[in-house]
CSV table of C-alpha atoms in Angstrom, one decimal:
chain,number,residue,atom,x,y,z
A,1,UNK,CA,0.0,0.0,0.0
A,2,UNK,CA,1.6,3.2,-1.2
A,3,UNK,CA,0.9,6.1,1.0
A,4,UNK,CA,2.6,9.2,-1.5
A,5,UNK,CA,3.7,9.7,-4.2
A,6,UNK,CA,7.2,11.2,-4.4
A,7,UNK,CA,6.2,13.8,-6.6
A,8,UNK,CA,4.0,15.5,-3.8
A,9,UNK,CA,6.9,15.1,-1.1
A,10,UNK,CA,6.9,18.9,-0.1
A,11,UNK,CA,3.1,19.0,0.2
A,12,UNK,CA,3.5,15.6,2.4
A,13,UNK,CA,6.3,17.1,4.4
A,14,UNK,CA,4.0,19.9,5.8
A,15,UNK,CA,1.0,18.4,6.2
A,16,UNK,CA,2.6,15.2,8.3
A,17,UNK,CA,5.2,17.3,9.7
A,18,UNK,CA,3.1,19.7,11.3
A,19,UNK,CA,0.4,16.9,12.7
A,20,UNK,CA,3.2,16.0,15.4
A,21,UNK,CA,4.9,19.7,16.2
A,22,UNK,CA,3.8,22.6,18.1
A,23,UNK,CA,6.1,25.1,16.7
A,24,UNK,CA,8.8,25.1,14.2
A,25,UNK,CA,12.0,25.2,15.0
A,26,UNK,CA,14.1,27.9,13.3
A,27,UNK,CA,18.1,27.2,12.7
A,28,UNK,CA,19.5,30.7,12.7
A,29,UNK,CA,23.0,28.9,12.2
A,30,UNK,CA,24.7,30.0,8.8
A,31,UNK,CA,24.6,27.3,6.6
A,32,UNK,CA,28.5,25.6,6.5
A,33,UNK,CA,30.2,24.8,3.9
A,34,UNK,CA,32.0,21.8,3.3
A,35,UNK,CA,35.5,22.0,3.9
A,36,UNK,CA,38.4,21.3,1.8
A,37,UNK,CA,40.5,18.1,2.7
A,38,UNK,CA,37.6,17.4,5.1
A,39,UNK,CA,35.3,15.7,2.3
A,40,UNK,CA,36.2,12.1,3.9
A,41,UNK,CA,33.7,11.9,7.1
A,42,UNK,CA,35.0,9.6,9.9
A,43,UNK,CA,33.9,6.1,9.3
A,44,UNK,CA,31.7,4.5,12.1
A,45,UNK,CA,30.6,0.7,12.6
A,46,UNK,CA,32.7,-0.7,10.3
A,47,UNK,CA,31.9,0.8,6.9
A,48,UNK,CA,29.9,3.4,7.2
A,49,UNK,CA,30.7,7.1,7.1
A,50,UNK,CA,29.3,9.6,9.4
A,51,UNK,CA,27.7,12.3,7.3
A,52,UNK,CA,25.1,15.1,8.7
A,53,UNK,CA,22.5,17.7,7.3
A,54,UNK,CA,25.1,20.5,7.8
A,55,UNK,CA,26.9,19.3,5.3
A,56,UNK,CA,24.4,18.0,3.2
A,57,UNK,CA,22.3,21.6,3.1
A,58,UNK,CA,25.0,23.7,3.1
A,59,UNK,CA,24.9,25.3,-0.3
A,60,UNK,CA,22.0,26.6,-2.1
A,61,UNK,CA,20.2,25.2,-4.8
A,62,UNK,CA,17.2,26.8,-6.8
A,63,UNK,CA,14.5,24.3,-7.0
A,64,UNK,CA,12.8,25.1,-11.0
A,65,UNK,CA,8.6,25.4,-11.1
A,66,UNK,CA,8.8,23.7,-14.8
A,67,UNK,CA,9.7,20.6,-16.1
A,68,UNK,CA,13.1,20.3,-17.6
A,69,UNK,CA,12.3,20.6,-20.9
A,70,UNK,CA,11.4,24.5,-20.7
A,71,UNK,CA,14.6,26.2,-21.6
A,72,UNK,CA,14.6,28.4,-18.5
A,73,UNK,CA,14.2,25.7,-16.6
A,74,UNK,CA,17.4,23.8,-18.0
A,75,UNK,CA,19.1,27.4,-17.9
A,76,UNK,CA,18.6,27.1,-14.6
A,77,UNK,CA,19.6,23.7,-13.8
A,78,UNK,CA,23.5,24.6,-15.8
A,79,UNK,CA,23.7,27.2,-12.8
A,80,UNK,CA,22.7,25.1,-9.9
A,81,UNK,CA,26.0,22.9,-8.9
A,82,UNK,CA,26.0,20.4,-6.1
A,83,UNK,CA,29.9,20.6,-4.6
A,84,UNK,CA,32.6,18.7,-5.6
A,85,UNK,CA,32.5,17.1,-1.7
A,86,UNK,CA,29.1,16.1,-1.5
A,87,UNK,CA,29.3,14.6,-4.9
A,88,UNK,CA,32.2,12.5,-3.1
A,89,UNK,CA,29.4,10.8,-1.2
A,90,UNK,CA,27.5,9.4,-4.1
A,91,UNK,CA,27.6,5.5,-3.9
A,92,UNK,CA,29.1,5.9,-0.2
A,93,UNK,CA,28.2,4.1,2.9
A,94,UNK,CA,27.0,6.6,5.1
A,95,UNK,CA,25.3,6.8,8.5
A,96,UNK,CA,23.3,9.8,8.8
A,97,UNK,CA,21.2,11.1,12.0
A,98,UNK,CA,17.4,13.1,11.1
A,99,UNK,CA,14.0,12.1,11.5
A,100,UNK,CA,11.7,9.7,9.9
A,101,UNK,CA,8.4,10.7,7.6
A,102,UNK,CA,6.7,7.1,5.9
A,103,UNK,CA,5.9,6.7,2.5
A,104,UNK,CA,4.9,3.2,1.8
A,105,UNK,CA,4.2,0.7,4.2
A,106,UNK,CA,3.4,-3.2,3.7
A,107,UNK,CA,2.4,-5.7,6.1
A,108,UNK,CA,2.7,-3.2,8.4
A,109,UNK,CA,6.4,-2.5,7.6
A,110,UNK,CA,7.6,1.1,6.8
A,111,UNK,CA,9.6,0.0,3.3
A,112,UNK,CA,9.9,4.1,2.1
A,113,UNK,CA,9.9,7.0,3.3
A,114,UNK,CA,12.1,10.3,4.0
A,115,UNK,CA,14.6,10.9,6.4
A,116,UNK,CA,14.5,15.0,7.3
A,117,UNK,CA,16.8,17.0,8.7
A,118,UNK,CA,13.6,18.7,10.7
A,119,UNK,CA,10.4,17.8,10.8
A,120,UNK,CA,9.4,21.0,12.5
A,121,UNK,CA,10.3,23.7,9.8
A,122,UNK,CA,7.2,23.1,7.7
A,123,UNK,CA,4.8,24.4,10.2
A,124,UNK,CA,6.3,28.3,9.3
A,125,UNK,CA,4.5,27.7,6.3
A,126,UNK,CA,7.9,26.7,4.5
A,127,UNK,CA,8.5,23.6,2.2
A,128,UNK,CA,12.0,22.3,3.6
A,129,UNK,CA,15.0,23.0,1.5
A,130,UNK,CA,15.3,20.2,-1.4
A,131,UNK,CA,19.0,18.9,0.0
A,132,UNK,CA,17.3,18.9,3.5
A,133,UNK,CA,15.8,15.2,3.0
A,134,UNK,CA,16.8,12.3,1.3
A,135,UNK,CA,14.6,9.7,0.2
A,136,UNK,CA,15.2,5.9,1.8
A,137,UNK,CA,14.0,2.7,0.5
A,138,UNK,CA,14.8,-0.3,2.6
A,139,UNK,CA,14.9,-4.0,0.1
A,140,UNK,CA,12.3,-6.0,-0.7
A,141,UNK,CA,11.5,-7.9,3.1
A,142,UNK,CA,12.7,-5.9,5.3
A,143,UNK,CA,10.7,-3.3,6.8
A,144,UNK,CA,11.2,-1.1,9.3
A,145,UNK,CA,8.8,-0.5,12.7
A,146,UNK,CA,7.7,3.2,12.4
A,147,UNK,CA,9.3,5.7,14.7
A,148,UNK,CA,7.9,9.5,14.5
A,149,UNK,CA,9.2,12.4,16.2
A,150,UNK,CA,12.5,11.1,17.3
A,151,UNK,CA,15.6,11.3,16.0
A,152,UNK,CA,17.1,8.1,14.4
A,153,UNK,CA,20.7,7.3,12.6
A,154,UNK,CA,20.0,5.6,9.1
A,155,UNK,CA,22.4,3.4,7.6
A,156,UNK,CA,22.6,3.0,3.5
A,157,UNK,CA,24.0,3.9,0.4
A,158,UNK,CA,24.1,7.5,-0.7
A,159,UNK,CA,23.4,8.4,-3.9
A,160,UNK,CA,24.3,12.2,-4.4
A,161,UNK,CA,22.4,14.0,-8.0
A,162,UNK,CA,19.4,15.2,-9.4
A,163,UNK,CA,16.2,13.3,-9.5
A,164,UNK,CA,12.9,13.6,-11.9
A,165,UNK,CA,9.7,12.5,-12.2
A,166,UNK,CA,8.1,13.5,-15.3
A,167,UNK,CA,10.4,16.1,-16.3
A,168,UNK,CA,10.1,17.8,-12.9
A,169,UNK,CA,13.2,18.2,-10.1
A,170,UNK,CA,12.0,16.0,-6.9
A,171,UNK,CA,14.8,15.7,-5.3
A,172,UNK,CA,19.0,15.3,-4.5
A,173,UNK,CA,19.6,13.1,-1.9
A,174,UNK,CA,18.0,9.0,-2.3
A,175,UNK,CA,19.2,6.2,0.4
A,176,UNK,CA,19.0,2.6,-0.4
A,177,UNK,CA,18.6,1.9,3.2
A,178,UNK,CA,19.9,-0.9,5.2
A,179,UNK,CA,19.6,-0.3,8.9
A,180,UNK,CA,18.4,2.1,11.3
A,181,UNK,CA,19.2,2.7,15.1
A,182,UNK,CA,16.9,2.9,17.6
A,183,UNK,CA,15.8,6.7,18.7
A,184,UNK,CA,19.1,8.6,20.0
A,185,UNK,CA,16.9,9.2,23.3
A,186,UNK,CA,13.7,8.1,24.7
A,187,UNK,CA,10.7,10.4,23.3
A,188,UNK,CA,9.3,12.6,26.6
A,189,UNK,CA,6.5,14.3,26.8
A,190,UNK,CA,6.8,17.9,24.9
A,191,UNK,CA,6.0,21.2,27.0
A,192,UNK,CA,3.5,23.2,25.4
A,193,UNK,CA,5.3,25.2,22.7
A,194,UNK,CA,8.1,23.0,22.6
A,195,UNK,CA,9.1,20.8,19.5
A,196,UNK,CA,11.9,18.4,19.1
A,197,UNK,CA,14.9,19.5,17.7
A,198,UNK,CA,16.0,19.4,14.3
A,199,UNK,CA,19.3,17.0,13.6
A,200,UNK,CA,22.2,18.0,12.7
């Protein structure tokens, strides 16, 4: 049973984010940029490498209204560059730490969904940043338990470039996933106007 489809993620991401937060959460953090010599993240359980949002979101990228074949659009896409060390991470083993919004689930199984960087943001009214979620499918049989509003560390394969759906730009980031921790810390009640905090 499919919940979304992938080419409505930004709608999904506010209207699911925002059924579990009280306020967003605003980063008033400048973005940081990845640093040269430092594109090689330390490598944790065994073979994967530690990777975070900061690094992932740290550039900007201008998300086109039309599909690829309108010559603005393409224009617009030869401007847009995704850096040379977050290319690095395409194909890489990674273990990266955010916040889990299903997609598809079967037999009760969460087999895709979207791990975000904060889960909060959306409820300003704002569609997170497109290099701010990455979009995980486990393999065929192995499902994983749903866990909202907690942060989690995802295991997987990056795969780092630009990804359509009829003609249109839906995303950056995709995951095949393989593991998932459980929840950094125990979930606790949430004082009123309080909202978890977004990962790293």
């Amino acid at each position: 049973m499919k919940f979304f489809s992938l080419s409505i993620v930004p709608a999904v991401v506010i209207a699911l984010g925002c059924q579990s937060a009280a306020q967003p959460v605003k980063d008033s953090k400048p973005p940081v940029k990845p640093e040269a010599g430092n594109e090689k993240p330390a490598v944790v359980e065994g073979k994967y490498h530690k990777v975070n949002f900061k690094q992932l979101s740290s550039y900007a990228y201008e998300v086109p209204d039309d599909p690829i074949s309108d010559p603005k659009t393409k224009a617009l896409m030869e401007k847009n560059q995704i850096p040379e060390a977050i290319k690095k991470l395409d194909k890489q083993d990674v273990a990266i730490t955010g916040f889990m919004l299903p997609l598809r689930v079967e037999d009760g199984k969460i087999t895709e969904f979207l791990i975000l960087r904060d889960q909060n943001a959306c409820c300003n009214g704002m569609v997170p940043k497109i290099n701010e979620w990455i979009h995980t499918k486990m393999p065929k049989g192995k499902g994983v338990k749903p866990m909202m509003d907690v942060m989690i560390t995802f295991y997987g394969k990056l795969k780092v470039g630009e990804v359509f759906e009829n003609g249109y730009l839906i995303g950056l980031y995709e995951m095949d996933g393989e593991k998932l921790s459980d929840p950094l810390t125990a979930p606790s009640p949430l004082k009123p106007g309080e909202s978890p905090k977004p990962a790293n």
